[in-house]
XYZ file of C-alpha atoms in Angstrom:
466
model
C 106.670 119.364 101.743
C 103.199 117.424 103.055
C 101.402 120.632 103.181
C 102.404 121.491 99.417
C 101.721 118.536 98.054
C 98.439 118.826 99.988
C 97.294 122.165 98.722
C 98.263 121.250 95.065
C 96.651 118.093 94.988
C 93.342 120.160 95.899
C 93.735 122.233 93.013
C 94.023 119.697 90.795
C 90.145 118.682 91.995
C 89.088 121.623 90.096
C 89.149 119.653 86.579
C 86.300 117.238 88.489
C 83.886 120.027 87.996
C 83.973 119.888 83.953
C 80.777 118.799 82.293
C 79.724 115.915 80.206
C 79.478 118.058 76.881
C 83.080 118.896 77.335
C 83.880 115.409 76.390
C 83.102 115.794 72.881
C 85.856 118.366 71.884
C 88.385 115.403 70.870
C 88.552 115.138 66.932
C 87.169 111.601 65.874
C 89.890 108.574 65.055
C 91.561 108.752 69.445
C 92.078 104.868 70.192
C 92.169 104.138 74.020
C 92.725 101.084 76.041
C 90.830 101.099 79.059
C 91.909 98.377 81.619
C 89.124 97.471 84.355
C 85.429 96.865 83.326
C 84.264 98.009 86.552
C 81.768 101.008 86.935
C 85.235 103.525 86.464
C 86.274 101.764 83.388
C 83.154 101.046 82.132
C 81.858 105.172 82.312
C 85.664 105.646 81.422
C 84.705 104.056 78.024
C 81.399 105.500 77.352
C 82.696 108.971 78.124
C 85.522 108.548 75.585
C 83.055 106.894 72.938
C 80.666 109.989 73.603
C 83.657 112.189 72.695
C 84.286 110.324 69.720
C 87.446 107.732 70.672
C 87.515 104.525 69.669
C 87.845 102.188 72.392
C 88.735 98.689 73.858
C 88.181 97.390 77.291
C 90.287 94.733 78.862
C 88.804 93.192 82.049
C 90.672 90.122 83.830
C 87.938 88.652 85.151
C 84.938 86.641 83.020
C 82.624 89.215 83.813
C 82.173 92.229 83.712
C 80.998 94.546 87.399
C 84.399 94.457 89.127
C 83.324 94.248 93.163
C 79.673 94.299 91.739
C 78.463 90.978 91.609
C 74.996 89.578 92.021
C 74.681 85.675 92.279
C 71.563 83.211 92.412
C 71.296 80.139 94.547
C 68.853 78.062 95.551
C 66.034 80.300 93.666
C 67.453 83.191 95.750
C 69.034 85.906 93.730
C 71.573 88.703 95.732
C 74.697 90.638 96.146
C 77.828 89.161 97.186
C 79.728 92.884 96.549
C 78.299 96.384 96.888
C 74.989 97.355 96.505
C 74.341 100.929 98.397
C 73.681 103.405 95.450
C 73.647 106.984 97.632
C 70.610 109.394 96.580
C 73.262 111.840 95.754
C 74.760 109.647 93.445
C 74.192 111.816 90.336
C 76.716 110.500 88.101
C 75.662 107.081 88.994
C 72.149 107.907 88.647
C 72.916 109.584 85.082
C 74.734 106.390 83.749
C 71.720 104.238 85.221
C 69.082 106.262 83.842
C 70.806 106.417 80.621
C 70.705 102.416 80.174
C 67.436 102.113 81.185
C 68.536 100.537 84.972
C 66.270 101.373 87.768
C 67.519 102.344 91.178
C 64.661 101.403 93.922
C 64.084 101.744 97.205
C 66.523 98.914 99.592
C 63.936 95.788 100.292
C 65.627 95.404 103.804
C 66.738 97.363 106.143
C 69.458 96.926 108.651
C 68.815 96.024 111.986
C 68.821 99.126 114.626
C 71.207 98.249 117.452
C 68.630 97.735 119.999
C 67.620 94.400 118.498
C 70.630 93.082 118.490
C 72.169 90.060 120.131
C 75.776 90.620 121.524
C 78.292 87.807 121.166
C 81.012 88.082 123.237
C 83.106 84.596 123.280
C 80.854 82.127 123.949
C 77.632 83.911 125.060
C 75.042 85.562 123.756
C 73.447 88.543 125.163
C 70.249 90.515 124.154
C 70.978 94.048 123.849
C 68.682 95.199 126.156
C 70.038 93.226 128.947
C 74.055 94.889 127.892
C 73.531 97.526 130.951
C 73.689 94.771 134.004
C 75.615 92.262 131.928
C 78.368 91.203 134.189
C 80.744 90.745 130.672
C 80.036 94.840 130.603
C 83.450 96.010 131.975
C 83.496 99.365 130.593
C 83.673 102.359 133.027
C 81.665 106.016 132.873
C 80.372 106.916 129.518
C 81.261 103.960 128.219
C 79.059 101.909 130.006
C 75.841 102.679 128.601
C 76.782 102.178 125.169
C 76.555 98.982 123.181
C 79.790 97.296 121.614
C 78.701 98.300 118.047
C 78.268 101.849 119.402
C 81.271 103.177 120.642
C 83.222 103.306 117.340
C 80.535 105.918 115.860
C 80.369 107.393 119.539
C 83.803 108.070 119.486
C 83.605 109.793 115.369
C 80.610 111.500 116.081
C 82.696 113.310 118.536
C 85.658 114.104 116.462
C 83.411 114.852 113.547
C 84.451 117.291 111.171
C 82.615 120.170 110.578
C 81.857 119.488 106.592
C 82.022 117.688 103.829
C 85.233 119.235 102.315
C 87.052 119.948 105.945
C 89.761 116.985 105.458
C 91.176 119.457 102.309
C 92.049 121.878 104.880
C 96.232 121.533 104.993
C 95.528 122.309 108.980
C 94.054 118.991 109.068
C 97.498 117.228 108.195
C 97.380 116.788 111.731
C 95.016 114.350 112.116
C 96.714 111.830 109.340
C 97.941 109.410 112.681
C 96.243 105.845 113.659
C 93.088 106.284 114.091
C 92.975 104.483 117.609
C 95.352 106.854 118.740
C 93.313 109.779 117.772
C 90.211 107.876 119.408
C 92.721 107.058 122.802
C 93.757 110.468 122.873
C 90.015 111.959 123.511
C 89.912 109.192 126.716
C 88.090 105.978 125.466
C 89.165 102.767 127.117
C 91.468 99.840 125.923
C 89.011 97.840 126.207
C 86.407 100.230 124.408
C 89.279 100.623 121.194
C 89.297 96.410 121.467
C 85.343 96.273 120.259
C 85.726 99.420 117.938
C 87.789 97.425 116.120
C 84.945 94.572 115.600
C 82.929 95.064 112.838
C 83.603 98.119 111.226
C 84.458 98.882 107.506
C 88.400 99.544 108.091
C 91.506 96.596 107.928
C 91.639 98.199 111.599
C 91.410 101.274 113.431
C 95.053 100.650 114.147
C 96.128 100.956 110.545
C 93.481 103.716 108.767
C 94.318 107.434 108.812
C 92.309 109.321 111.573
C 91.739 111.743 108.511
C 91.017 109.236 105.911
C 88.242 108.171 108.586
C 86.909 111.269 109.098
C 87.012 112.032 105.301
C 84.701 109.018 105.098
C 82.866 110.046 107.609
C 81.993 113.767 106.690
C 81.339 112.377 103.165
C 78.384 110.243 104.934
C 76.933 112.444 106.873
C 76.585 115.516 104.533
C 76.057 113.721 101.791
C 72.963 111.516 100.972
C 70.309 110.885 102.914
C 69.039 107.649 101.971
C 70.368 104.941 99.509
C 68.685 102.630 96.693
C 69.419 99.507 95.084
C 69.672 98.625 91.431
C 66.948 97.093 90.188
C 67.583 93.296 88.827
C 70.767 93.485 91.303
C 73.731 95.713 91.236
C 75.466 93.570 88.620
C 72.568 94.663 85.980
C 73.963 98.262 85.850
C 77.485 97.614 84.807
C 76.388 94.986 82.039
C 73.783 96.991 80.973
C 76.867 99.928 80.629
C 79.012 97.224 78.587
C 76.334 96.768 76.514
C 76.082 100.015 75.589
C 79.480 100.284 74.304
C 79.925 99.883 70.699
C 82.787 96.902 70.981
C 81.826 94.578 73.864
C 84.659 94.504 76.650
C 87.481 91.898 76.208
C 87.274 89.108 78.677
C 89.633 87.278 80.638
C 92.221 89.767 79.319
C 94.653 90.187 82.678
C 97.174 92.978 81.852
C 100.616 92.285 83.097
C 102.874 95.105 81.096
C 102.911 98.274 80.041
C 105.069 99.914 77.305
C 104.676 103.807 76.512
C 106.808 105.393 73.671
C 106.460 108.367 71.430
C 104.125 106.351 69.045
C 101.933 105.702 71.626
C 100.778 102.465 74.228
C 100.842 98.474 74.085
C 99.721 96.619 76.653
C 100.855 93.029 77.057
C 98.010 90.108 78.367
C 99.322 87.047 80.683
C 97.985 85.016 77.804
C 100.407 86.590 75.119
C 97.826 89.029 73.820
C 99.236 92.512 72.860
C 96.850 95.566 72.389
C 97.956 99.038 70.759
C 96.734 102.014 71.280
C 97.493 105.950 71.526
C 96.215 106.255 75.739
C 95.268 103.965 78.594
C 92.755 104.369 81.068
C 94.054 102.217 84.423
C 90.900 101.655 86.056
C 92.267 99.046 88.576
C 92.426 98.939 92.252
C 95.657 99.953 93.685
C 97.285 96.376 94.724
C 97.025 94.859 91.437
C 98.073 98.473 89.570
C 101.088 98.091 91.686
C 101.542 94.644 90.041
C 101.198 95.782 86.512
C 104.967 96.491 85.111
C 104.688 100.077 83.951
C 107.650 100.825 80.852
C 109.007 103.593 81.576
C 108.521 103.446 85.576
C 106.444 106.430 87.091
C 107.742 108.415 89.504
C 109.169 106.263 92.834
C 106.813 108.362 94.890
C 103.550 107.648 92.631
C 104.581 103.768 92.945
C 105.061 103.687 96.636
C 101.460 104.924 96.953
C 99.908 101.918 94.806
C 102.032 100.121 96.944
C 101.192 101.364 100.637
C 97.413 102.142 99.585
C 95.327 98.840 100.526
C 91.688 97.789 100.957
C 90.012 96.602 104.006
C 89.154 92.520 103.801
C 85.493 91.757 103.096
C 84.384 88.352 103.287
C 80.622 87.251 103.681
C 78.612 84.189 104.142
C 75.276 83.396 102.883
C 73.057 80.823 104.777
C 69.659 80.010 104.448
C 67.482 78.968 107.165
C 65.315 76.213 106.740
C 63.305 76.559 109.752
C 62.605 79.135 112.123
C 64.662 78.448 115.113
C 65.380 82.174 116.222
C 61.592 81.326 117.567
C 62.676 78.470 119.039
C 65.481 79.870 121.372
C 63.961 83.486 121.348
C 67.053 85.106 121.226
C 67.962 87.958 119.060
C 68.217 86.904 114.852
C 70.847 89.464 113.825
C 74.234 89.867 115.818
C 77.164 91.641 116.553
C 80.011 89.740 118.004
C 84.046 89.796 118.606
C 84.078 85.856 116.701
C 83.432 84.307 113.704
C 79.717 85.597 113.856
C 80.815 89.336 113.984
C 77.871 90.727 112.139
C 74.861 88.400 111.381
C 72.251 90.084 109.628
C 68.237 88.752 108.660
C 67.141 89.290 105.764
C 63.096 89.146 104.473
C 62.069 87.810 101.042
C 59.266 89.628 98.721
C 56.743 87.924 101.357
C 58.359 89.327 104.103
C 59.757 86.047 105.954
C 63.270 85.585 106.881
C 64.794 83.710 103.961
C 68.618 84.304 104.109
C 71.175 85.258 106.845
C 74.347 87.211 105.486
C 77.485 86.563 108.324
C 79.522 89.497 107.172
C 83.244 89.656 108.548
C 85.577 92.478 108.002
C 89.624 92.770 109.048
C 91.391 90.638 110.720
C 88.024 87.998 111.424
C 87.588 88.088 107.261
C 91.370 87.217 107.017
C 91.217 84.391 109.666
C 88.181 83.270 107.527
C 90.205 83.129 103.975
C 92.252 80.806 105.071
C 89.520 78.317 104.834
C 88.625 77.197 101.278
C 84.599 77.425 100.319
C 83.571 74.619 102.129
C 85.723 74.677 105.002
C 84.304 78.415 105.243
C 80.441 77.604 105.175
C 81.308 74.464 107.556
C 82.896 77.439 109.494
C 80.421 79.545 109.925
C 77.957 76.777 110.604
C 79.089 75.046 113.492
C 79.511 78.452 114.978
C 76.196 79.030 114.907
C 74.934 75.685 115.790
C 77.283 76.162 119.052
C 76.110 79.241 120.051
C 72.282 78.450 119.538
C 71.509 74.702 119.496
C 68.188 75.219 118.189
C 69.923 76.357 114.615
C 71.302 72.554 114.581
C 70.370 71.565 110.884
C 68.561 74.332 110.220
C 71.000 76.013 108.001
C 71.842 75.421 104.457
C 74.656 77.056 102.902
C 74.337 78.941 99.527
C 77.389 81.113 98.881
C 80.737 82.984 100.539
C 82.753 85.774 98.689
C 86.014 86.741 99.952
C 87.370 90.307 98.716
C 90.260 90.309 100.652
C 92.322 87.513 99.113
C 90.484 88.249 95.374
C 94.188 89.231 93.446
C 92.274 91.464 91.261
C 90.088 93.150 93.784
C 92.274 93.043 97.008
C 89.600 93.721 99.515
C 86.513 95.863 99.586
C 86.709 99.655 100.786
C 89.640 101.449 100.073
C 91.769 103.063 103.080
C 95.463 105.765 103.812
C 97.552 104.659 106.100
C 98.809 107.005 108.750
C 101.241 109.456 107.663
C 99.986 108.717 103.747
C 97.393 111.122 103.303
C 98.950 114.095 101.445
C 100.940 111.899 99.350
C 97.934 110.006 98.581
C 96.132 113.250 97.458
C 98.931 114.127 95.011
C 99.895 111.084 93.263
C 96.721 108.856 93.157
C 95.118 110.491 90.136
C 97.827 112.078 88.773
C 98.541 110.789 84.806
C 101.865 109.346 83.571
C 102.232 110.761 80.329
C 99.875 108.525 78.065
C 98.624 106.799 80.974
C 95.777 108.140 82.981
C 94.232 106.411 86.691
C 90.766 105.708 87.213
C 88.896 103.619 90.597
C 87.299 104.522 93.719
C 90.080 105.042 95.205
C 91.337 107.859 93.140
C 88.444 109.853 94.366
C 88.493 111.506 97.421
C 85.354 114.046 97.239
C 82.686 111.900 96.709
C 82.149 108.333 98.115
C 81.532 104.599 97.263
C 79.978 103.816 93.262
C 80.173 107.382 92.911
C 83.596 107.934 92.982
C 84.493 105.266 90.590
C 82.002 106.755 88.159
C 83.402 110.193 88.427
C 86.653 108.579 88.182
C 86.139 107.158 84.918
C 84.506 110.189 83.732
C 87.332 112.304 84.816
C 90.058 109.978 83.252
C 88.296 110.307 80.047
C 87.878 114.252 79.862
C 91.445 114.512 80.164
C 92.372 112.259 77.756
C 89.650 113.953 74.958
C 91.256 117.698 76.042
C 94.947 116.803 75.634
């Protein structure tokens, strides 16, 4: 049953391959409600305005961007969400292009491994000096890598061979834990401990080996560099609202669904009631599954909303106010298994250090959103006052985002569960009569902004060809 489901939900990818001037076969007077003002709903509703719909977006939150979201404090303007805009991006590129948004080169670039400092409980050691550390335990191969190496190590090794391999129904074997996958090929306990630090999965415990190595070939054959919006990342999808004809609706949090013969209403938490003949769902899957759907879908279509979750993301902003990496001489930017699990430095226009992002990810991120704001920052700070005295009131907080406990994001990067993968592939795009499924999530070919633009884009052809 797995492997059927599998091989039809890769036929049904054949309808991604239809072409923007397709959308304008619809006859004029289509109304659609498109739920999500994210970069899926958002190209959701200029494709259907293209092809001559009327259309009103609904988006919960008072803005528009979805996990997009550029902030400014203390003169210092940058991303609290996502901000890597692949060079093969080409339906994000289009849509950018088309509203007059630039995509530039990155102004910073991560740090390379062999700067880092390692922080491993209470000590912090210099990457270079990882070989004869005595807290080095591992064994064999093992030992020559760093901490924040062995997890793409261990892929690199059980890479597939291209971009499209994770279709192949042969492949079904691979949807198990991902650590047990990685265990299976001979890496060390203690190796799977620190490939679970730091990466961009809830936990190599609880991905699909195949989901992760559906990433993973999506990264490696497909763009070879990335770019930033221009203005910040939040510029492109209000620049894309604005280009609607009927601004999107905010602060409009959809709660119900009713679908008849004579067509859709959706019900607001504040009492509002919008009609229309489709919907466009353009959510995440945890609050989809929270949206009461009249009639039900399918039990099996529901139970993957339900199963299908997204890694915790939560980040801390800092900014230094003297330079006391100089004054201790140890390594800036970090890696560690504690509440400074990644630590990254990054340069202003002039070139200087003027903010330090402490990014956290899994089960550190959800120990971390326990903590209100302040509690967070305070957090973060004393951490890194304990490990390096010389940061002692040299750091002034500016922001913190959490993704993870966001109810109308719930988390960051999209992940399948073991044993989830086929199902996943059949149901997650798959319309409900009127109602039609947009988000990154329901993409599995292409990656990151570009799936939720194609997404949107797909959602909407459909619609305009019924």
């Amino acid at each position: 049953m797995q492997r059927r489901d599998f091989i039809k939900g890769v036929s049904g990818m054949a309808a991604l391959s239809m072409m923007p001037g397709m959308l304008h076969a619809a006859a004029r007077g289509s109304d659609v409600i498109v739920v999500g003002a994210g970069l899926a709903g958002l190209a959701a509703a200029h494709a259907l305005e293209a092809g001559g719909a009327r259309v009103t977006v609904l988006e919960a939150n008072p803005r528009v961007g979805g996990r997009l979201q550029t902030v400014v404090r203390n003169g210092l303007r940058f991303e609290i969400g996502g901000v890597e805009v692949g060079t093969a991006y080409d339906r994000v590129h289009a849509h950018a292009k088309r509203v007059g948004v630039g995509i530039v080169p990155p102004s910073a670039a991560l740090p390379t491994a062999a700067g880092l400092g390692l922080v491993l409980g209470d000590t912090l050691v210099p990457a270079a000096q990882w070989g004869e550390s005595p807290l080095n335990t591992l064994q064999g191969r093992e030992h020559k890598l760093l901490p924040p190496m062995l997890l793409s190590t261990a892929m690199g090794e059980l890479a597939l061979p291209a971009a499209d391999s994770w279709r192949d129904p042969a492949n079904l074997s691979l949807d198990i834990p991902l650590a047990e996958l990685i265990a299976s090929k001979g890496w060390s306990p203690q190796a799977l401990q620190w490939m679970d630090v730091g990466n961009s999965f809830s936990s190599v415990h609880t991905i699909s080996a195949l989901d992760a190595l559906r990433r993973d070939a999506l990264r490696r054959f497909g763009s070879k560099g990335t770019g930033w919006v221009q203005g910040g990342s939040q510029a492109l999808p209000e620049a894309m609202a604005a280009s609607l004809a009927t601004p999107p609706v905010l602060g409009a949090q959809v709660t119900r669904v009713e679908s008849s013969r004579r067509g859709i209403q959706v019900r607001c938490a504040d009492g509002r009631r919008f009609k229309a003949a489709h919907l466009v769902l353009a959510l995440p899957s945890g609050p989809l599954s929270r949206i009461a759907i009249d009639p039900a879908p399918p039990a099996e279509q529901q139970a993957v909303w339900a199963a299908r979750r997204s890694n915790a993301v939560t980040t801390v902003h800092l900014q230094p106010t003297r330079r006391f990496w100089e004054e201790d001489g140890l390594p800036l930017s970090l890696w560690g298994d504690g509440p400074l699990q990644r630590v990254f430095a990054v340069p202003g226009e002039d070139g200087q250090i003027n903010r330090l992002i402490v990014w956290l990810n899994g089960a550190m991120a959800e120990q971390a959103d326990k903590l209100d704001r302040d509690a967070r920052l305070a957090w973060i700070i004393a951490s890194m006052e304990k490990l390096r005295p010389a940061a002692k009131g040299a750091l002034q907080p500016l922001e913190t985002r959490s993704w993870g406990n966001d109810p109308l994001a719930d988390g960051a990067f999209s992940e399948i569960a073991p044993g989830k993968f086929a199902q996943t592939l059949r149901w997650a795009n798959t319309p409900f009569g009127r109602i039609h499924f947009a988000g990154e999530q329901t993409e599995l070919h292409v990656p990151g902004m570009e799936a939720a633009v194609t997404s949107g884009e797909r959602a909407a052809a459909a619609i305009l060809s019924a």
